[in-house]
C-alpha angles and dihedrals in degrees: 000000000000125000107242143155135184122193125174149072121337135191133186122186120181140167094256122107113269108286096050110230090218089075086063097043090253130133119272115272093248096029091244120076124216130166150084145274128200140174139202103210105212093176128009149128143193106208102305096342112104114225096182113142095007127138136210137173136189133200121202149177132196120186091215141350110346095238089063090064126203091125128160123217142176125196119215117202122195115255090220092070126093120251089254092054093048091050091048095049091044089054092050094047090051090067092229093118099053131261120138096235097050092039092056091048091052089055098049098040113077099172122053118185116213112277118264118225108205144131109282113208103195139157126175125187105179097182093050091043091231130125144148137195124187127178118172114250092357116059147000123179138155132191127205134171119273110255130209108257117230097012121115113238092352125192108239117253118254109212122173134189113206118195109170109217089003115170093227101034141334095220129013134182110228115222140150129272100221089180125028114163128159114193102165129075090316112052128199138144123196137155130197093018135135129303130180121192121188149153109240140183116198132183137152093285096048 
């Protein structure tokens, strides 16, 4: 098993209502689950391959609650990376080198589409609860804070989900995916749905 670590900014946008039920071991809002996850790796490595300042994304679909499996996924690896970096990130995302989060995904996804290599235009501001990720012919999504309905000039809500030792994140800012559109192998189109933004650190034991 390789020695690896990924630290940086993470986003997950899905078709559930804001406050994703999966964080509470409940069924998805609409039974099916569609969406994306992405990360800006600020610091990282895979053995002696540096993964600093790399980017990846992932689109997915489950026909029912995630624990029932039968999911479909497609990794997207940034075109700006070297071949070595893409191979290293692909190996990590596969779950074959440990890591609870990626290991769980490998168990509940039965169909993996071939990885896409493309330019990933992504920005994540956890504290402001704003983010975007655009990948030509594959994905477009945007995150904004949740506003107070019916109040003039409202201050946006700040809602956090804290899961100590959580396999996906320890602390996430909950926001709203105002755009969530998959146009690649996995297609979806939602508005006003869930967004989680977080700072994460992942390694074989986490």
